[in-house]
Amino acid sequence: MKKEMHTEGYREKIELLRERLTYHLQTYIELRLGGRNKEAETHLVFTKGYYDEMKASFPESFSQLNDKFEGVAFYVEARSHGLHSLGCDAKEEEIKRSMAAFLSDRVSKQAGIRDSPYVLNSLASLALDVNGNNNWKNSVETSQQTPLDILLKQVPTPTLKQLQRDRVAGHALAKCMAK
């Protein structure tokens, strides 16, 4: 493990990126489930920006995020929970909403870079389902791509200025929530 991984600045930056990624993925899913697709796309663009920044900033640590099976296992757990809670006759839309709530609850309990594969790839898996992408499971199984890679493949990258504004907004929100 490199020395930089133990610095406060390192931990702060990686945690900020993970938090912003998670926030935008969760918001994207909620908006899509609510039929607010155009608004949701903005959050997917921010997800792409933070994901790209995380990969560029932390190449050594980033390999920990690529464990696609951890995230998919977490996704399967959420789906099982939804089916158990709602019953086998539940509509797919209800199951997805239940999964979103389950993952949101779990995300709040997960922290740090070691939990990122669970959090990010489980949310990306649900987002792919919400998008109606039925081939993502085969792609994950047969390629080196994670659910997050598949989700963000065609998404444009935001500008640095857009990301900076989003960070400021996220920081202000965090300060308000702490009061």
PDB file of C-alpha atoms in Angstrom:
ATOM      1  CA  MET A   1       0.000   0.000   0.000  1.00  0.00           C
ATOM      2  CA  LYS A   2       1.438   3.373  -0.960  1.00  0.00           C
ATOM      3  CA  LYS A   3       2.159   5.955   1.695  1.00  0.00           C
ATOM      4  CA  GLU A   4      -0.321   8.440   0.153  1.00  0.00           C
ATOM      5  CA  MET A   5      -3.189   6.069   0.943  1.00  0.00           C
ATOM      6  CA  HIS A   6      -2.747   6.824   4.637  1.00  0.00           C
ATOM      7  CA  THR A   7      -2.862  10.606   4.383  1.00  0.00           C
ATOM      8  CA  GLU A   8      -5.866  12.598   5.523  1.00  0.00           C
ATOM      9  CA  GLY A   9      -6.080  14.358   2.151  1.00  0.00           C
ATOM     10  CA  TYR A  10      -6.230  11.039   0.351  1.00  0.00           C
ATOM     11  CA  ARG A  11      -9.038   9.727   2.533  1.00  0.00           C
ATOM     12  CA  GLU A  12     -10.946  13.013   2.297  1.00  0.00           C
ATOM     13  CA  LYS A  13     -10.800  13.143  -1.484  1.00  0.00           C
ATOM     14  CA  ILE A  14     -11.739   9.526  -2.065  1.00  0.00           C
ATOM     15  CA  GLU A  15     -14.598   9.811   0.422  1.00  0.00           C
ATOM     16  CA  LEU A  16     -15.867  12.985  -1.255  1.00  0.00           C
ATOM     17  CA  LEU A  17     -15.815  11.305  -4.657  1.00  0.00           C
ATOM     18  CA  ARG A  18     -17.568   8.200  -3.327  1.00  0.00           C
ATOM     19  CA  GLU A  19     -20.208  10.318  -1.593  1.00  0.00           C
ATOM     20  CA  ARG A  20     -20.917  12.381  -4.717  1.00  0.00           C
ATOM     21  CA  LEU A  21     -21.034   9.253  -6.895  1.00  0.00           C
ATOM     22  CA  THR A  22     -23.476   7.591  -4.520  1.00  0.00           C
ATOM     23  CA  TYR A  23     -25.658  10.685  -4.189  1.00  0.00           C
ATOM     24  CA  HIS A  24     -25.971  11.137  -7.943  1.00  0.00           C
ATOM     25  CA  LEU A  25     -26.642   7.454  -8.613  1.00  0.00           C
ATOM     26  CA  GLN A  26     -29.367   7.324  -5.952  1.00  0.00           C
ATOM     27  CA  THR A  27     -30.937  10.535  -7.211  1.00  0.00           C
ATOM     28  CA  TYR A  28     -30.807   9.274 -10.792  1.00  0.00           C
ATOM     29  CA  ILE A  29     -32.685   6.106  -9.811  1.00  0.00           C
ATOM     30  CA  GLU A  30     -35.302   7.996  -7.793  1.00  0.00           C
ATOM     31  CA  LEU A  31     -35.958  10.462 -10.618  1.00  0.00           C
ATOM     32  CA  ARG A  32     -36.182   7.709 -13.236  1.00  0.00           C
ATOM     33  CA  LEU A  33     -38.621   5.748 -11.086  1.00  0.00           C
ATOM     34  CA  GLY A  34     -40.649   8.956 -10.766  1.00  0.00           C
ATOM     35  CA  GLY A  35     -40.717   9.436 -14.545  1.00  0.00           C
ATOM     36  CA  ARG A  36     -38.494  12.531 -14.442  1.00  0.00           C
ATOM     37  CA  ASN A  37     -36.077  11.209 -17.058  1.00  0.00           C
ATOM     38  CA  LYS A  38     -34.648  14.482 -18.369  1.00  0.00           C
ATOM     39  CA  GLU A  39     -33.787  15.691 -14.872  1.00  0.00           C
ATOM     40  CA  ALA A  40     -32.344  12.263 -14.071  1.00  0.00           C
ATOM     41  CA  GLU A  41     -29.876  12.448 -16.962  1.00  0.00           C
ATOM     42  CA  THR A  42     -28.074  15.384 -15.320  1.00  0.00           C
ATOM     43  CA  HIS A  43     -27.299  13.175 -12.331  1.00  0.00           C
ATOM     44  CA  LEU A  44     -25.954  10.444 -14.572  1.00  0.00           C
ATOM     45  CA  VAL A  45     -23.604  12.969 -16.206  1.00  0.00           C
ATOM     46  CA  PHE A  46     -22.271  13.940 -12.756  1.00  0.00           C
ATOM     47  CA  THR A  47     -21.880  10.261 -11.882  1.00  0.00           C
ATOM     48  CA  LYS A  48     -19.725   9.839 -14.983  1.00  0.00           C
ATOM     49  CA  GLY A  49     -17.568  12.832 -14.039  1.00  0.00           C
ATOM     50  CA  TYR A  50     -16.891  11.626 -10.503  1.00  0.00           C
ATOM     51  CA  TYR A  51     -16.294   8.054 -11.655  1.00  0.00           C
ATOM     52  CA  ASP A  52     -13.741   9.224 -14.228  1.00  0.00           C
ATOM     53  CA  GLU A  53     -12.062  11.448 -11.629  1.00  0.00           C
ATOM     54  CA  MET A  54     -11.866   8.593  -9.136  1.00  0.00           C
ATOM     55  CA  LYS A  55     -10.266   6.303 -11.720  1.00  0.00           C
ATOM     56  CA  ALA A  56      -7.747   8.986 -12.728  1.00  0.00           C
ATOM     57  CA  SER A  57      -6.916  10.152  -9.197  1.00  0.00           C
ATOM     58  CA  PHE A  58      -6.577   6.765  -7.510  1.00  0.00           C
ATOM     59  CA  PRO A  59      -5.402   4.166 -10.048  1.00  0.00           C
ATOM     60  CA  GLU A  60      -3.873   1.898  -7.377  1.00  0.00           C
ATOM     61  CA  SER A  61      -6.949   1.956  -5.168  1.00  0.00           C
ATOM     62  CA  PHE A  62      -9.327   1.898  -8.059  1.00  0.00           C
ATOM     63  CA  SER A  63      -8.817  -1.804  -8.650  1.00  0.00           C
ATOM     64  CA  GLN A  64     -10.756  -2.303  -5.407  1.00  0.00           C
ATOM     65  CA  LEU A  65     -13.786  -0.707  -7.072  1.00  0.00           C
ATOM     66  CA  ASN A  66     -13.722  -3.131  -9.953  1.00  0.00           C
ATOM     67  CA  ASP A  67     -14.936  -6.135  -8.031  1.00  0.00           C
ATOM     68  CA  LYS A  68     -18.126  -6.377 -10.026  1.00  0.00           C
ATOM     69  CA  PHE A  69     -19.433  -9.442  -8.285  1.00  0.00           C
ATOM     70  CA  GLU A  70     -19.622  -7.772  -4.885  1.00  0.00           C
ATOM     71  CA  GLY A  71     -21.977  -5.123  -6.241  1.00  0.00           C
ATOM     72  CA  VAL A  72     -24.045  -7.639  -8.162  1.00  0.00           C
ATOM     73  CA  ALA A  73     -24.378  -9.800  -5.041  1.00  0.00           C
ATOM     74  CA  PHE A  74     -25.624  -6.758  -3.126  1.00  0.00           C
ATOM     75  CA  TYR A  75     -28.084  -6.052  -5.958  1.00  0.00           C
ATOM     76  CA  VAL A  76     -29.365  -9.652  -5.773  1.00  0.00           C
ATOM     77  CA  GLU A  77     -29.812  -9.274  -2.014  1.00  0.00           C
ATOM     78  CA  ALA A  78     -31.891  -6.121  -2.600  1.00  0.00           C
ATOM     79  CA  ARG A  79     -34.001  -7.888  -5.231  1.00  0.00           C
ATOM     80  CA  SER A  80     -34.574 -10.856  -2.924  1.00  0.00           C
ATOM     81  CA  HIS A  81     -35.599  -8.495  -0.150  1.00  0.00           C
ATOM     82  CA  GLY A  82     -38.065  -6.766  -2.485  1.00  0.00           C
ATOM     83  CA  LEU A  83     -39.614 -10.028  -3.606  1.00  0.00           C
ATOM     84  CA  HIS A  84     -39.820 -11.296  -0.044  1.00  0.00           C
ATOM     85  CA  SER A  85     -41.406  -8.058   1.198  1.00  0.00           C
ATOM     86  CA  LEU A  86     -43.875  -7.616  -1.637  1.00  0.00           C
ATOM     87  CA  GLY A  87     -44.527 -11.179  -2.734  1.00  0.00           C
ATOM     88  CA  CYS A  88     -43.979 -12.904  -6.049  1.00  0.00           C
ATOM     89  CA  ASP A  89     -47.048 -11.271  -7.613  1.00  0.00           C
ATOM     90  CA  ALA A  90     -45.668  -7.748  -7.137  1.00  0.00           C
ATOM     91  CA  LYS A  91     -45.260  -5.566 -10.201  1.00  0.00           C
ATOM     92  CA  GLU A  92     -41.719  -4.996 -11.417  1.00  0.00           C
ATOM     93  CA  GLU A  93     -42.000  -1.248 -10.763  1.00  0.00           C
ATOM     94  CA  GLU A  94     -42.901  -1.928  -7.109  1.00  0.00           C
ATOM     95  CA  ILE A  95     -39.961  -4.288  -6.761  1.00  0.00           C
ATOM     96  CA  LYS A  96     -37.577  -1.658  -8.160  1.00  0.00           C
ATOM     97  CA  ARG A  97     -38.907   0.945  -5.719  1.00  0.00           C
ATOM     98  CA  SER A  98     -38.440  -1.512  -2.860  1.00  0.00           C
ATOM     99  CA  MET A  99     -34.908  -2.247  -4.063  1.00  0.00           C
ATOM    100  CA  ALA A 100     -34.121   1.476  -4.228  1.00  0.00           C
ATOM    101  CA  ALA A 101     -35.308   1.949  -0.638  1.00  0.00           C
ATOM    102  CA  PHE A 102     -33.363  -1.113   0.546  1.00  0.00           C
ATOM    103  CA  LEU A 103     -30.164   0.014  -1.177  1.00  0.00           C
ATOM    104  CA  SER A 104     -30.595   3.585   0.085  1.00  0.00           C
ATOM    105  CA  ASP A 105     -30.825   2.281   3.646  1.00  0.00           C
ATOM    106  CA  ARG A 106     -27.799   0.044   3.162  1.00  0.00           C
ATOM    107  CA  VAL A 107     -25.779   2.777   1.453  1.00  0.00           C
ATOM    108  CA  SER A 108     -26.163   4.986   4.515  1.00  0.00           C
ATOM    109  CA  LYS A 109     -24.610   2.208   6.606  1.00  0.00           C
ATOM    110  CA  GLN A 110     -21.695   1.516   4.237  1.00  0.00           C
ATOM    111  CA  ALA A 111     -18.615   3.692   4.454  1.00  0.00           C
ATOM    112  CA  GLY A 112     -15.208   3.869   2.883  1.00  0.00           C
ATOM    113  CA  ILE A 113     -13.404   2.646  -0.159  1.00  0.00           C
ATOM    114  CA  ARG A 114     -13.716  -1.037   0.773  1.00  0.00           C
ATOM    115  CA  ASP A 115     -17.503  -0.851   0.603  1.00  0.00           C
ATOM    116  CA  SER A 116     -17.539   1.079  -2.663  1.00  0.00           C
ATOM    117  CA  PRO A 117     -17.855  -1.978  -4.938  1.00  0.00           C
ATOM    118  CA  TYR A 118     -21.007  -3.012  -3.076  1.00  0.00           C
ATOM    119  CA  VAL A 119     -22.523   0.441  -3.077  1.00  0.00           C
ATOM    120  CA  LEU A 120     -21.640   1.712  -6.534  1.00  0.00           C
ATOM    121  CA  ASN A 121     -22.125  -1.473  -8.534  1.00  0.00           C
ATOM    122  CA  SER A 122     -25.363  -2.406  -6.762  1.00  0.00           C
ATOM    123  CA  LEU A 123     -26.810   1.045  -7.478  1.00  0.00           C
ATOM    124  CA  ALA A 124     -25.573   0.867 -11.077  1.00  0.00           C
ATOM    125  CA  SER A 125     -27.187  -2.563 -11.451  1.00  0.00           C
ATOM    126  CA  LEU A 126     -30.524  -1.196 -10.290  1.00  0.00           C
ATOM    127  CA  ALA A 127     -30.127   1.842 -12.569  1.00  0.00           C
ATOM    128  CA  LEU A 128     -29.577  -0.500 -15.524  1.00  0.00           C
ATOM    129  CA  ASP A 129     -32.771  -2.358 -14.604  1.00  0.00           C
ATOM    130  CA  VAL A 130     -34.681   0.910 -14.292  1.00  0.00           C
ATOM    131  CA  ASN A 131     -33.388   1.885 -17.746  1.00  0.00           C
ATOM    132  CA  GLY A 132     -34.749  -1.358 -19.183  1.00  0.00           C
ATOM    133  CA  ASN A 133     -31.293  -2.648 -20.109  1.00  0.00           C
ATOM    134  CA  ASN A 134     -31.892  -6.385 -20.003  1.00  0.00           C
ATOM    135  CA  ASN A 135     -28.463  -7.379 -21.342  1.00  0.00           C
ATOM    136  CA  TRP A 136     -26.319  -5.946 -18.582  1.00  0.00           C
ATOM    137  CA  LYS A 137     -26.157  -9.192 -16.606  1.00  0.00           C
ATOM    138  CA  ASN A 138     -24.725 -11.088 -19.587  1.00  0.00           C
ATOM    139  CA  SER A 139     -22.237  -8.274 -20.223  1.00  0.00           C
ATOM    140  CA  VAL A 140     -21.012  -8.351 -16.624  1.00  0.00           C
ATOM    141  CA  GLU A 141     -20.670 -12.113 -16.739  1.00  0.00           C
ATOM    142  CA  THR A 142     -18.808 -12.295 -20.049  1.00  0.00           C
ATOM    143  CA  SER A 143     -16.649  -9.152 -20.007  1.00  0.00           C
ATOM    144  CA  GLN A 144     -14.330  -7.207 -17.749  1.00  0.00           C
ATOM    145  CA  GLN A 145     -16.941  -4.457 -17.357  1.00  0.00           C
ATOM    146  CA  THR A 146     -18.639  -3.568 -14.092  1.00  0.00           C
ATOM    147  CA  PRO A 147     -22.302  -2.545 -13.968  1.00  0.00           C
ATOM    148  CA  LEU A 148     -21.101   1.040 -13.473  1.00  0.00           C
ATOM    149  CA  ASP A 149     -18.936   0.832 -16.615  1.00  0.00           C
ATOM    150  CA  ILE A 150     -21.914  -0.429 -18.618  1.00  0.00           C
ATOM    151  CA  LEU A 151     -24.253   2.236 -17.245  1.00  0.00           C
ATOM    152  CA  LEU A 152     -21.880   5.102 -18.020  1.00  0.00           C
ATOM    153  CA  LYS A 153     -20.580   3.877 -21.384  1.00  0.00           C
ATOM    154  CA  GLN A 154     -22.554   6.350 -23.535  1.00  0.00           C
ATOM    155  CA  VAL A 155     -22.840   9.168 -20.990  1.00  0.00           C
ATOM    156  CA  PRO A 156     -21.096  12.480 -21.777  1.00  0.00           C
ATOM    157  CA  THR A 157     -18.479  13.767 -19.349  1.00  0.00           C
ATOM    158  CA  PRO A 158     -19.340  16.981 -17.471  1.00  0.00           C
ATOM    159  CA  THR A 159     -17.052  19.986 -17.564  1.00  0.00           C
ATOM    160  CA  LEU A 160     -14.675  20.710 -14.704  1.00  0.00           C
ATOM    161  CA  LYS A 161     -16.696  23.837 -13.917  1.00  0.00           C
ATOM    162  CA  GLN A 162     -19.901  21.796 -13.584  1.00  0.00           C
ATOM    163  CA  LEU A 163     -18.180  19.363 -11.202  1.00  0.00           C
ATOM    164  CA  GLN A 164     -16.759  22.203  -9.109  1.00  0.00           C
ATOM    165  CA  ARG A 165     -20.216  23.791  -8.757  1.00  0.00           C
ATOM    166  CA  ASP A 166     -21.679  20.432  -7.769  1.00  0.00           C
ATOM    167  CA  ARG A 167     -18.998  19.929  -5.106  1.00  0.00           C
ATOM    168  CA  VAL A 168     -19.748  23.335  -3.621  1.00  0.00           C
ATOM    169  CA  ALA A 169     -23.480  22.547  -3.571  1.00  0.00           C
ATOM    170  CA  GLY A 170     -22.809  19.161  -1.966  1.00  0.00           C
ATOM    171  CA  HIS A 171     -20.573  20.718   0.669  1.00  0.00           C
ATOM    172  CA  ALA A 172     -23.189  23.362   1.512  1.00  0.00           C
ATOM    173  CA  LEU A 173     -25.860  20.668   1.800  1.00  0.00           C
ATOM    174  CA  ALA A 174     -23.662  18.598   4.108  1.00  0.00           C
ATOM    175  CA  LYS A 175     -23.099  21.620   6.357  1.00  0.00           C
ATOM    176  CA  CYS A 176     -26.851  22.261   6.584  1.00  0.00           C
ATOM    177  CA  MET A 177     -27.557  18.600   7.383  1.00  0.00           C
ATOM    178  CA  ALA A 178     -24.934  18.631  10.164  1.00  0.00           C
ATOM    179  CA  LYS A 179     -26.690  21.478  12.009  1.00  0.00           C
TER     180      LYS A 179
END
